[in-house]
Amino acid sequence: MYFIKNYFQLDKYKTSIKVEFIAGLTTFISMSYILFVNPSVLGAGGMNTGAVFTATALAAALGTAIMGIVANYPIGEAPALGINAFFAYTVCIGMHVKWQTALASVFVASILFILITLFKLREKIIDSIPADLKFAISSGIGLFIAFLGLQNGKLIVANKSTLVGLGSLHDPLVWITIFGLLVTVILMILNVPGAIFIGMVLAAVFGICTGQIALPHKIISTAPSLAPTFGQAVFHVKDINTVQMWIVVLTFLLVTFFDTAGTLIGLAQQAGFMENNKMPRVGKALAADSSAMAVGSILGTSPVGAFVESSAGIAVGGRTGLTAVFVAIFFLISMIFSPLLGVFTVQVTAPALIIVGVLMAQNTAHIHWNKLEIAVPAFLIILGMPLTYSISDGLSWGMITYPICMIAAKRGKEVTPMMWLLFVIFLIFLWVLNF
């Protein structure tokens, strides 16, 4: 006990093993929906859902343990929503890229992430992209995720006349999503810990009671095999041999990098860790992210990153890496509950996507909408992602128009060399997609 208290500096942060345990349990419950949502999303891209379930649990446990033990932060790690949608719907379905090659792209991006961390290039890269566009990227991903949730829940369906339209309330599956969404919203407004997970469980129960979801034959079993996905990322690195695939790698890197940086800073501010507007041990925290991302890709899952749901554990007193260690232990225990995968259908997980979309869209409040040279590229990023059904396409709209708008506003000198480089890269990206 003394070693634990001393190593995690419990006295310094005025906490205890009991408080850290409760915080860890709270964070895990808040994050646990990803165990069922991630296999659902990546399964759409052709991956084996059982293997993805196990990979998700192991990657989350490893990344969170490293975050706690190395960086001493009460922050949970797991495959992030948004980037997994890009993986499945944009890369695998939209670009017709095999999921094995997509995993290889994640692996290569993680290696680049590690190098960026080691050579301390983080500040230069973050500083080069305007804050408004960072907020726009996060908000756009939020709208894209919400759109996926509405589509999976059949609240939004295809329409020949208007492209999309309202789903039919006569479809009993729609009511599973509606019920889950309303319950989750109410629980979140009431600040109930683990609201998203509880909402999913209640939606699944509702589906079972209405006869739309079959009961599982059992609740506990051994974890599904990793054999279908393990090592595929390394075996298919050779397939990353086109400009298009390198754009995919760059997108994985940029989206994961900035989403993680924003999440880490936000959580550090909430917990009161910031010193002179800087985050202590940020290099170690990013090292935890990048290493978990690399191992996660080898296991068979989309990029791993810091989870904003860690705020739930911080809110109940979690202040050290011991909280994260407890979260990691809970993720390892969770692997025996894989039979429940069949209960968590796309209609059950849809409310989680919609709610996370709402949370991410809040970043639009930080964009300077009164400046047209900022508003136009930001708006194109936000609107482009859901309408093109592609995070990278929406990103390209903003990255290409930003330098042009800044020159028109006689602010061309404010455009960094990195932004000009991204301008060229995304022009090539669109050319590759079209020709």
C-alpha positions as a Markdown table, in Angstrom:
| # | Residue | x | y | z |
|---|---|---|---|---|
| 1 | Met | 0.0 | 0.0 | 0.0 |
| 2 | Tyr | 2.8 | 2.4 | 0.8 |
| 3 | Phe | 4.5 | 1.8 | -2.5 |
| 4 | Ile | 1.2 | 2.5 | -4.3 |
| 5 | Lys | 0.6 | 5.7 | -2.3 |
| 6 | Asn | 4.2 | 6.9 | -2.9 |
| 7 | Tyr | 4.4 | 6.0 | -6.6 |
| 8 | Phe | 1.1 | 7.7 | -7.6 |
| 9 | Gln | 1.7 | 10.5 | -5.1 |
| 10 | Leu | -1.8 | 10.1 | -3.5 |
| 11 | Asp | -1.0 | 12.4 | -0.6 |
| 12 | Lys | 0.2 | 15.2 | -3.0 |
| 13 | Tyr | -3.1 | 15.1 | -4.9 |
| 14 | Lys | -5.1 | 14.7 | -1.7 |
| 15 | Thr | -6.8 | 11.4 | -2.7 |
| 16 | Ser | -6.9 | 7.8 | -1.5 |
| 17 | Ile | -6.9 | 4.3 | -2.9 |
| 18 | Lys | -10.7 | 4.1 | -2.2 |
| 19 | Val | -11.4 | 7.4 | -4.0 |
| 20 | Glu | -9.2 | 6.3 | -7.0 |
| 21 | Phe | -11.1 | 2.9 | -7.1 |
| 22 | Ile | -14.5 | 4.6 | -7.3 |
| 23 | Ala | -13.2 | 7.1 | -9.9 |
| 24 | Gly | -11.8 | 4.2 | -11.9 |
| 25 | Leu | -15.1 | 2.3 | -11.8 |
| 26 | Thr | -17.0 | 5.4 | -12.8 |
| 27 | Thr | -14.7 | 6.1 | -15.7 |
| 28 | Phe | -14.9 | 2.5 | -16.9 |
| 29 | Ile | -18.7 | 2.5 | -16.8 |
| 30 | Ser | -18.8 | 5.7 | -18.7 |
| 31 | Met | -16.4 | 4.3 | -21.3 |
| 32 | Ser | -17.6 | 0.7 | -21.5 |
| 33 | Tyr | -20.1 | 1.4 | -24.3 |
| 34 | Ile | -17.1 | 1.4 | -26.7 |
| 35 | Leu | -16.7 | -2.4 | -26.2 |
| 36 | Phe | -20.0 | -2.9 | -28.1 |
| 37 | Val | -20.1 | 0.2 | -30.4 |
| 38 | Asn | -16.6 | -0.3 | -31.8 |
| 39 | Pro | -17.2 | -3.9 | -33.1 |
| 40 | Ser | -20.5 | -2.7 | -34.6 |
| 41 | Val | -18.8 | 0.2 | -36.4 |
| 42 | Leu | -15.7 | -1.8 | -37.6 |
| 43 | Gly | -17.9 | -4.8 | -38.4 |
| 44 | Ala | -19.5 | -2.6 | -41.1 |
| 45 | Gly | -16.0 | -2.4 | -42.7 |
| 46 | Gly | -15.8 | -6.2 | -42.9 |
| 47 | Met | -13.9 | -7.0 | -39.7 |
| 48 | Asn | -14.7 | -9.9 | -37.4 |
| 49 | Thr | -16.8 | -8.4 | -34.5 |
| 50 | Gly | -15.6 | -10.9 | -31.9 |
| 51 | Ala | -12.0 | -10.3 | -32.6 |
| 52 | Val | -12.6 | -6.5 | -32.6 |
| 53 | Phe | -14.3 | -6.9 | -29.2 |
| 54 | Thr | -11.2 | -8.5 | -27.7 |
| 55 | Ala | -8.8 | -6.1 | -29.5 |
| 56 | Thr | -10.8 | -3.2 | -28.2 |
| 57 | Ala | -10.7 | -4.4 | -24.6 |
| 58 | Leu | -7.0 | -5.3 | -24.7 |
| 59 | Ala | -6.0 | -2.0 | -26.5 |
| 60 | Ala | -8.0 | 0.0 | -24.0 |
| 61 | Ala | -6.5 | -1.8 | -21.0 |
| 62 | Leu | -2.9 | -1.4 | -22.3 |
| 63 | Gly | -3.2 | 2.2 | -23.3 |
| 64 | Thr | -5.0 | 3.2 | -20.0 |
| 65 | Ala | -2.4 | 1.3 | -17.9 |
| 66 | Ile | 0.5 | 3.1 | -19.7 |
| 67 | Met | -1.3 | 6.4 | -19.2 |
| 68 | Gly | -1.6 | 5.7 | -15.5 |
| 69 | Ile | 1.7 | 4.1 | -14.7 |
| 70 | Val | 3.9 | 6.3 | -17.0 |
| 71 | Ala | 2.1 | 9.6 | -17.1 |
| 72 | Asn | 0.3 | 9.4 | -13.8 |
| 73 | Tyr | -3.0 | 10.8 | -15.2 |
| 74 | Pro | -6.5 | 9.6 | -14.4 |
| 75 | Ile | -7.3 | 9.3 | -18.1 |
| 76 | Gly | -8.8 | 6.3 | -19.8 |
| 77 | Glu | -7.8 | 5.2 | -23.3 |
| 78 | Ala | -9.8 | 3.3 | -25.9 |
| 79 | Pro | -10.5 | 3.2 | -29.7 |
| 80 | Ala | -12.0 | 6.5 | -30.4 |
| 81 | Leu | -15.4 | 7.2 | -31.9 |
| 82 | Gly | -15.2 | 9.2 | -35.1 |
| 83 | Ile | -11.9 | 7.9 | -36.3 |
| 84 | Asn | -13.3 | 4.4 | -36.2 |
| 85 | Ala | -16.2 | 5.7 | -38.4 |
| 86 | Phe | -13.6 | 7.1 | -40.8 |
| 87 | Phe | -11.9 | 3.7 | -40.8 |
| 88 | Ala | -15.0 | 1.7 | -41.6 |
| 89 | Tyr | -17.2 | 4.0 | -43.7 |
| 90 | Thr | -14.7 | 6.2 | -45.5 |
| 91 | Val | -11.6 | 4.0 | -46.0 |
| 92 | Cys | -13.1 | 0.5 | -46.1 |
| 93 | Ile | -16.5 | 1.2 | -47.7 |
| 94 | Gly | -16.0 | 4.5 | -49.5 |
| 95 | Met | -12.5 | 3.9 | -50.9 |
| 96 | His | -12.9 | 0.1 | -51.2 |
| 97 | Val | -9.8 | -0.4 | -49.2 |
| 98 | Lys | -9.5 | -3.8 | -47.5 |
| 99 | Trp | -9.7 | -3.6 | -43.7 |
| 100 | Gln | -6.3 | -5.3 | -43.4 |
| 101 | Thr | -4.7 | -2.4 | -45.4 |
| 102 | Ala | -6.7 | 0.1 | -43.3 |
| 103 | Leu | -5.2 | -1.4 | -40.1 |
| 104 | Ala | -1.7 | -1.1 | -41.7 |
| 105 | Ser | -2.4 | 2.6 | -42.3 |
| 106 | Val | -3.2 | 3.0 | -38.6 |
| 107 | Phe | 0.0 | 1.2 | -37.7 |
| 108 | Val | 2.1 | 3.5 | -39.9 |
| 109 | Ala | 0.3 | 6.5 | -38.6 |
| 110 | Ser | 1.1 | 5.4 | -35.0 |
| 111 | Ile | 4.8 | 5.0 | -35.9 |
| 112 | Leu | 4.8 | 8.6 | -37.2 |
| 113 | Phe | 2.9 | 9.6 | -34.0 |
| 114 | Ile | 5.7 | 8.0 | -31.9 |
| 115 | Leu | 8.4 | 9.8 | -33.9 |
| 116 | Ile | 6.6 | 13.2 | -33.5 |
| 117 | Thr | 6.4 | 12.6 | -29.8 |
| 118 | Leu | 10.0 | 11.6 | -29.5 |
| 119 | Phe | 11.3 | 14.5 | -31.5 |
| 120 | Lys | 9.0 | 17.0 | -29.7 |
| 121 | Leu | 7.4 | 18.2 | -33.0 |
| 122 | Arg | 4.0 | 18.3 | -31.3 |
| 123 | Glu | 4.0 | 22.1 | -30.5 |
| 124 | Lys | 5.0 | 23.0 | -34.1 |
| 125 | Ile | 2.3 | 20.9 | -35.7 |
| 126 | Ile | -0.4 | 22.0 | -33.3 |
| 127 | Asp | 0.5 | 25.7 | -33.6 |
| 128 | Ser | 0.5 | 25.6 | -37.4 |
| 129 | Ile | -3.2 | 24.7 | -37.7 |
| 130 | Pro | -5.5 | 27.5 | -36.6 |
| 131 | Ala | -7.6 | 26.8 | -33.5 |
| 132 | Asp | -10.8 | 27.5 | -35.3 |
| 133 | Leu | -10.1 | 24.7 | -37.8 |
| 134 | Lys | -9.3 | 22.3 | -35.0 |
| 135 | Phe | -12.6 | 23.0 | -33.4 |
| 136 | Ala | -14.3 | 22.7 | -36.8 |
| 137 | Ile | -12.7 | 19.3 | -37.4 |
| 138 | Ser | -13.9 | 18.0 | -34.0 |
| 139 | Ser | -17.4 | 19.4 | -34.6 |
| 140 | Gly | -17.6 | 18.0 | -38.2 |
| 141 | Ile | -16.7 | 14.5 | -36.9 |
| 142 | Gly | -19.4 | 15.0 | -34.3 |
| 143 | Leu | -22.0 | 15.7 | -37.0 |
| 144 | Phe | -20.7 | 12.7 | -39.1 |
| 145 | Ile | -21.0 | 10.4 | -36.1 |
| 146 | Ala | -24.5 | 11.7 | -35.3 |
| 147 | Phe | -25.5 | 11.1 | -38.9 |
| 148 | Leu | -24.3 | 7.6 | -38.7 |
| 149 | Gly | -26.3 | 7.0 | -35.5 |
| 150 | Leu | -29.4 | 8.4 | -37.1 |
| 151 | Gln | -28.9 | 6.2 | -40.1 |
| 152 | Asn | -28.1 | 3.1 | -38.1 |
| 153 | Gly | -31.2 | 3.7 | -36.0 |
| 154 | Lys | -33.3 | 4.1 | -39.2 |
| 155 | Leu | -34.4 | 7.6 | -38.1 |
| 156 | Ile | -32.9 | 8.8 | -41.3 |
| 157 | Val | -33.3 | 6.8 | -44.5 |
| 158 | Ala | -32.5 | 7.1 | -48.2 |
| 159 | Asn | -34.9 | 9.1 | -50.3 |
| 160 | Lys | -34.8 | 9.3 | -54.1 |
| 161 | Ser | -36.2 | 12.8 | -54.2 |
| 162 | Thr | -34.3 | 14.4 | -51.4 |
| 163 | Leu | -31.3 | 12.1 | -50.9 |
| 164 | Val | -32.3 | 11.6 | -47.3 |
| 165 | Gly | -35.6 | 11.6 | -45.4 |
| 166 | Leu | -37.4 | 10.7 | -42.2 |
| 167 | Gly | -37.6 | 7.0 | -41.3 |
| 168 | Ser | -40.9 | 5.2 | -40.8 |
| 169 | Leu | -42.3 | 5.0 | -37.2 |
| 170 | His | -44.0 | 1.8 | -38.3 |
| 171 | Asp | -40.7 | 0.1 | -38.2 |
| 172 | Pro | -40.3 | -1.5 | -34.7 |
| 173 | Leu | -36.5 | -1.2 | -34.8 |
| 174 | Val | -36.8 | 2.6 | -35.0 |
| 175 | Trp | -38.4 | 2.6 | -31.6 |
| 176 | Ile | -35.4 | 0.9 | -30.0 |
| 177 | Thr | -33.3 | 3.8 | -31.0 |
| 178 | Ile | -35.9 | 6.4 | -30.0 |
| 179 | Phe | -36.3 | 4.8 | -26.6 |
| 180 | Gly | -32.5 | 4.5 | -26.1 |
| 181 | Leu | -31.9 | 8.1 | -27.2 |
| 182 | Leu | -34.6 | 9.6 | -24.9 |
| 183 | Val | -33.5 | 7.5 | -21.9 |
| 184 | Thr | -29.8 | 8.4 | -22.5 |
| 185 | Val | -30.6 | 12.2 | -22.9 |
| 186 | Ile | -32.6 | 12.2 | -19.6 |
| 187 | Leu | -29.8 | 10.4 | -17.7 |
| 188 | Met | -27.1 | 12.7 | -19.0 |
| 189 | Ile | -29.1 | 15.8 | -18.1 |
| 190 | Leu | -29.5 | 14.3 | -14.6 |
| 191 | Asn | -25.7 | 13.8 | -14.6 |
| 192 | Val | -26.0 | 10.1 | -14.0 |
| 193 | Pro | -22.5 | 8.4 | -14.2 |
| 194 | Gly | -22.3 | 6.0 | -17.1 |
| 195 | Ala | -25.5 | 7.4 | -18.7 |
| 196 | Ile | -24.5 | 6.3 | -22.2 |
| 197 | Phe | -23.8 | 2.7 | -21.1 |
| 198 | Ile | -27.0 | 2.5 | -19.0 |
| 199 | Gly | -29.0 | 3.9 | -21.9 |
| 200 | Met | -27.6 | 1.2 | -24.2 |
| 201 | Val | -28.5 | -1.6 | -21.7 |
| 202 | Leu | -32.1 | -0.3 | -21.2 |
| 203 | Ala | -32.4 | 0.0 | -25.0 |
| 204 | Ala | -31.3 | -3.6 | -25.4 |
| 205 | Val | -33.8 | -4.7 | -22.7 |
| 206 | Phe | -36.5 | -2.7 | -24.5 |
| 207 | Gly | -35.6 | -4.5 | -27.8 |
| 208 | Ile | -35.7 | -7.9 | -26.1 |
| 209 | Cys | -39.1 | -7.1 | -24.4 |
| 210 | Thr | -40.6 | -6.1 | -27.8 |
| 211 | Gly | -39.2 | -9.2 | -29.5 |
| 212 | Gln | -36.9 | -7.4 | -31.8 |
| 213 | Ile | -33.7 | -8.7 | -30.2 |
| 214 | Ala | -33.0 | -12.3 | -29.4 |
| 215 | Leu | -31.8 | -13.2 | -25.9 |
| 216 | Pro | -28.2 | -14.4 | -25.7 |
| 217 | His | -27.7 | -18.1 | -24.9 |
| 218 | Lys | -25.2 | -17.1 | -22.2 |
| 219 | Ile | -23.7 | -14.1 | -20.6 |
| 220 | Ile | -20.1 | -15.1 | -19.8 |
| 221 | Ser | -17.6 | -17.0 | -21.9 |
| 222 | Thr | -14.0 | -17.0 | -22.9 |
| 223 | Ala | -12.9 | -14.0 | -24.9 |
| 224 | Pro | -13.2 | -14.3 | -28.7 |
| 225 | Ser | -10.1 | -15.2 | -30.6 |
| 226 | Leu | -7.8 | -12.5 | -32.0 |
| 227 | Ala | -6.7 | -14.8 | -34.8 |
| 228 | Pro | -8.8 | -13.1 | -37.6 |
| 229 | Thr | -7.2 | -9.6 | -37.0 |
| 230 | Phe | -3.9 | -10.1 | -35.1 |
| 231 | Gly | -0.8 | -9.0 | -37.0 |
| 232 | Gln | -2.7 | -8.1 | -40.1 |
| 233 | Ala | -1.5 | -4.4 | -39.7 |
| 234 | Val | 2.1 | -5.5 | -40.0 |
| 235 | Phe | 1.6 | -8.0 | -42.8 |
| 236 | His | -0.1 | -5.4 | -45.0 |
| 237 | Val | 2.2 | -2.4 | -44.6 |
| 238 | Lys | 3.5 | -3.2 | -48.1 |
| 239 | Asp | 0.1 | -2.3 | -49.4 |
| 240 | Ile | 0.5 | 1.4 | -48.5 |
| 241 | Asn | 2.1 | 2.2 | -51.9 |
| 242 | Thr | -0.2 | 4.9 | -53.4 |
| 243 | Val | -0.8 | 8.6 | -52.8 |
| 244 | Gln | -4.3 | 7.8 | -51.8 |
| 245 | Met | -3.2 | 5.4 | -49.0 |
| 246 | Trp | -0.6 | 7.9 | -47.7 |
| 247 | Ile | -3.4 | 10.5 | -47.5 |
| 248 | Val | -5.3 | 8.0 | -45.4 |
| 249 | Val | -2.3 | 7.6 | -43.2 |
| 250 | Leu | -2.0 | 11.4 | -42.8 |
| 251 | Thr | -5.7 | 11.7 | -42.0 |
| 252 | Phe | -5.4 | 9.0 | -39.3 |
| 253 | Leu | -2.4 | 10.8 | -37.9 |
| 254 | Leu | -3.9 | 14.3 | -37.9 |
| 255 | Val | -7.3 | 13.5 | -36.6 |
| 256 | Thr | -6.0 | 11.2 | -33.9 |
| 257 | Phe | -3.3 | 13.6 | -32.9 |
| 258 | Phe | -5.5 | 16.7 | -32.6 |
| 259 | Asp | -8.4 | 14.9 | -31.1 |
| 260 | Thr | -6.1 | 13.4 | -28.4 |
| 261 | Ala | -4.3 | 16.7 | -27.7 |
| 262 | Gly | -7.6 | 18.5 | -27.3 |
| 263 | Thr | -9.0 | 15.9 | -25.0 |
| 264 | Leu | -5.9 | 15.7 | -22.9 |
| 265 | Ile | -5.8 | 19.5 | -22.4 |
| 266 | Gly | -9.5 | 19.6 | -21.6 |
| 267 | Leu | -9.3 | 16.9 | -19.0 |
| 268 | Ala | -6.1 | 18.4 | -17.5 |
| 269 | Gln | -7.9 | 21.7 | -17.1 |
| 270 | Gln | -10.9 | 20.0 | -15.5 |
| 271 | Ala | -8.6 | 18.2 | -12.9 |
| 272 | Gly | -6.6 | 21.4 | -12.2 |
| 273 | Phe | -3.3 | 20.0 | -13.6 |
| 274 | Met | -2.4 | 22.9 | -15.9 |
| 275 | Glu | 0.6 | 25.0 | -15.0 |
| 276 | Asn | 1.2 | 28.3 | -16.7 |
| 277 | Asn | -1.2 | 27.2 | -19.5 |
| 278 | Lys | 0.9 | 24.1 | -20.1 |
| 279 | Met | 0.2 | 20.4 | -19.3 |
| 280 | Pro | 2.8 | 18.7 | -17.2 |
| 281 | Arg | 4.1 | 15.4 | -18.5 |
| 282 | Val | 2.3 | 15.9 | -21.8 |
| 283 | Gly | 5.1 | 14.0 | -23.6 |
| 284 | Lys | 4.5 | 10.9 | -21.5 |
| 285 | Ala | 0.7 | 11.2 | -22.0 |
| 286 | Leu | 1.2 | 11.4 | -25.8 |
| 287 | Ala | 3.6 | 8.5 | -25.6 |
| 288 | Ala | 0.8 | 6.5 | -24.0 |
| 289 | Asp | -1.5 | 7.4 | -26.8 |
| 290 | Ser | 0.9 | 6.6 | -29.6 |
| 291 | Ser | 2.1 | 3.3 | -28.2 |
| 292 | Ala | -1.5 | 2.2 | -27.5 |
| 293 | Met | -2.4 | 3.1 | -31.1 |
| 294 | Ala | 0.4 | 1.0 | -32.5 |
| 295 | Val | -0.4 | -2.0 | -30.3 |
| 296 | Gly | -4.1 | -1.6 | -31.0 |
| 297 | Ser | -3.6 | -1.7 | -34.7 |
| 298 | Ile | -1.5 | -4.9 | -34.4 |
| 299 | Leu | -4.3 | -6.4 | -32.2 |
| 300 | Gly | -6.9 | -5.4 | -34.7 |
| 301 | Thr | -8.7 | -2.1 | -33.9 |
| 302 | Ser | -8.9 | 1.5 | -35.1 |
| 303 | Pro | -6.8 | 4.3 | -33.4 |
| 304 | Val | -6.7 | 4.4 | -29.7 |
| 305 | Gly | -7.0 | 7.8 | -27.9 |
| 306 | Ala | -7.8 | 9.6 | -24.7 |
| 307 | Phe | -11.5 | 9.4 | -23.8 |
| 308 | Val | -13.4 | 12.5 | -22.8 |
| 309 | Glu | -15.6 | 10.3 | -20.6 |
| 310 | Ser | -12.6 | 10.2 | -18.2 |
| 311 | Ser | -14.1 | 13.5 | -16.9 |
| 312 | Ala | -16.7 | 11.4 | -15.1 |
| 313 | Gly | -14.0 | 9.8 | -12.9 |
| 314 | Ile | -12.2 | 13.1 | -12.4 |
| 315 | Ala | -15.5 | 14.6 | -11.3 |
| 316 | Val | -15.8 | 12.1 | -8.4 |
| 317 | Gly | -12.2 | 12.7 | -7.2 |
| 318 | Gly | -9.9 | 10.7 | -9.5 |
| 319 | Arg | -6.6 | 12.6 | -9.6 |
| 320 | Thr | -3.7 | 10.1 | -10.3 |
| 321 | Gly | -2.7 | 7.3 | -12.5 |
| 322 | Leu | -4.1 | 4.8 | -10.0 |
| 323 | Thr | -7.6 | 5.6 | -11.4 |
| 324 | Ala | -6.4 | 4.7 | -14.8 |
| 325 | Val | -4.9 | 1.4 | -13.5 |
| 326 | Phe | -8.2 | 0.4 | -12.1 |
| 327 | Val | -9.9 | 1.3 | -15.4 |
| 328 | Ala | -7.4 | -1.0 | -17.2 |
| 329 | Ile | -8.2 | -3.9 | -14.8 |
| 330 | Phe | -11.9 | -3.4 | -15.4 |
| 331 | Phe | -11.4 | -3.6 | -19.2 |
| 332 | Leu | -9.5 | -6.9 | -18.8 |
| 333 | Ile | -12.3 | -8.3 | -16.7 |
| 334 | Ser | -14.9 | -7.2 | -19.3 |
| 335 | Met | -13.5 | -9.6 | -22.0 |
| 336 | Ile | -15.5 | -12.5 | -20.6 |
| 337 | Phe | -18.8 | -10.7 | -21.5 |
| 338 | Ser | -18.5 | -11.1 | -25.3 |
| 339 | Pro | -21.8 | -13.1 | -25.7 |
| 340 | Leu | -23.6 | -9.9 | -25.0 |
| 341 | Leu | -22.4 | -8.5 | -28.4 |
| 342 | Gly | -25.4 | -9.9 | -30.2 |
| 343 | Val | -27.7 | -7.9 | -27.9 |
| 344 | Phe | -26.1 | -4.6 | -28.7 |
| 345 | Thr | -27.4 | -4.2 | -32.2 |
| 346 | Val | -26.8 | -1.1 | -34.4 |
| 347 | Gln | -30.2 | 0.3 | -33.2 |
| 348 | Val | -29.0 | -0.1 | -29.6 |
| 349 | Thr | -25.6 | 1.6 | -30.2 |
| 350 | Ala | -27.1 | 4.3 | -32.4 |
| 351 | Pro | -28.1 | 6.6 | -29.5 |
| 352 | Ala | -24.4 | 6.5 | -28.2 |
| 353 | Leu | -23.3 | 7.8 | -31.6 |
| 354 | Ile | -25.9 | 10.6 | -31.7 |
| 355 | Ile | -25.0 | 11.7 | -28.1 |
| 356 | Val | -21.3 | 11.7 | -28.7 |
| 357 | Gly | -22.0 | 13.7 | -31.8 |
| 358 | Val | -23.8 | 16.3 | -29.7 |
| 359 | Leu | -20.9 | 16.5 | -27.3 |
| 360 | Met | -18.4 | 17.0 | -30.1 |
| 361 | Ala | -20.5 | 19.6 | -31.9 |
| 362 | Gln | -20.3 | 21.9 | -28.9 |
| 363 | Asn | -16.9 | 22.9 | -30.2 |
| 364 | Thr | -18.6 | 25.1 | -32.8 |
| 365 | Ala | -19.1 | 27.7 | -30.0 |
| 366 | His | -15.3 | 28.4 | -30.1 |
| 367 | Ile | -15.2 | 29.3 | -33.8 |
| 368 | His | -15.0 | 32.9 | -34.8 |
| 369 | Trp | -18.1 | 33.0 | -37.0 |
| 370 | Asn | -17.9 | 36.8 | -37.4 |
| 371 | Lys | -14.8 | 36.5 | -39.5 |
| 372 | Leu | -15.8 | 35.2 | -43.0 |
| 373 | Glu | -12.3 | 34.1 | -43.9 |
| 374 | Ile | -12.5 | 31.7 | -40.9 |
| 375 | Ala | -16.2 | 30.9 | -41.0 |
| 376 | Val | -16.2 | 29.7 | -44.6 |
| 377 | Pro | -13.5 | 27.0 | -44.3 |
| 378 | Ala | -14.7 | 26.0 | -40.8 |
| 379 | Phe | -18.3 | 25.7 | -42.1 |
| 380 | Leu | -17.2 | 23.6 | -45.1 |
| 381 | Ile | -15.3 | 21.2 | -42.9 |
| 382 | Ile | -18.3 | 20.8 | -40.5 |
| 383 | Leu | -20.9 | 20.4 | -43.3 |
| 384 | Gly | -18.6 | 18.5 | -45.7 |
| 385 | Met | -18.0 | 15.6 | -43.4 |
| 386 | Pro | -21.6 | 14.3 | -43.0 |
| 387 | Leu | -22.7 | 15.4 | -46.5 |
| 388 | Thr | -19.8 | 13.7 | -48.3 |
| 389 | Tyr | -20.0 | 10.8 | -45.9 |
| 390 | Ser | -16.2 | 11.2 | -45.4 |
| 391 | Ile | -14.1 | 12.9 | -42.7 |
| 392 | Ser | -11.2 | 13.3 | -45.1 |
| 393 | Asp | -13.3 | 14.9 | -47.9 |
| 394 | Gly | -14.8 | 17.4 | -45.5 |
| 395 | Leu | -11.3 | 18.1 | -44.1 |
| 396 | Ser | -10.0 | 18.7 | -47.6 |
| 397 | Trp | -12.7 | 21.3 | -48.3 |
| 398 | Gly | -11.6 | 23.4 | -45.4 |
| 399 | Met | -7.9 | 22.9 | -45.8 |
| 400 | Ile | -8.1 | 24.0 | -49.5 |
| 401 | Thr | -10.3 | 27.0 | -49.0 |
| 402 | Tyr | -8.6 | 28.4 | -45.9 |
| 403 | Pro | -5.4 | 29.8 | -47.5 |
| 404 | Ile | -7.5 | 31.3 | -50.4 |
| 405 | Cys | -9.9 | 33.0 | -47.9 |
| 406 | Met | -7.0 | 34.3 | -45.9 |
| 407 | Ile | -5.4 | 35.8 | -48.9 |
| 408 | Ala | -8.7 | 37.4 | -49.9 |
| 409 | Ala | -8.9 | 38.9 | -46.5 |
| 410 | Lys | -5.3 | 40.3 | -46.8 |
| 411 | Arg | -4.2 | 37.9 | -44.1 |
| 412 | Gly | -2.0 | 35.7 | -46.3 |
| 413 | Lys | 1.0 | 36.2 | -44.1 |
| 414 | Glu | -0.8 | 34.4 | -41.2 |
| 415 | Val | -1.0 | 31.2 | -43.2 |
| 416 | Thr | 1.8 | 28.9 | -42.0 |
| 417 | Pro | 4.0 | 26.8 | -44.2 |
| 418 | Met | 2.4 | 23.7 | -42.8 |
| 419 | Met | -1.0 | 25.0 | -43.9 |
| 420 | Trp | 0.3 | 25.5 | -47.4 |
| 421 | Leu | 1.7 | 22.0 | -47.4 |
| 422 | Leu | -1.7 | 20.6 | -46.3 |
| 423 | Phe | -3.3 | 22.8 | -49.1 |
| 424 | Val | -1.1 | 21.0 | -51.7 |
| 425 | Ile | -1.6 | 17.5 | -50.1 |
| 426 | Phe | -5.4 | 17.8 | -50.1 |
| 427 | Leu | -5.5 | 19.1 | -53.7 |
| 428 | Ile | -3.5 | 15.9 | -54.6 |
| 429 | Phe | -5.9 | 13.9 | -52.5 |
| 430 | Leu | -9.0 | 15.2 | -54.3 |
| 431 | Trp | -7.3 | 14.7 | -57.7 |
| 432 | Val | -6.5 | 11.1 | -56.7 |
| 433 | Leu | -10.1 | 10.4 | -55.6 |
| 434 | Asn | -11.5 | 11.8 | -58.9 |
| 435 | Phe | -9.0 | 10.4 | -61.4 |
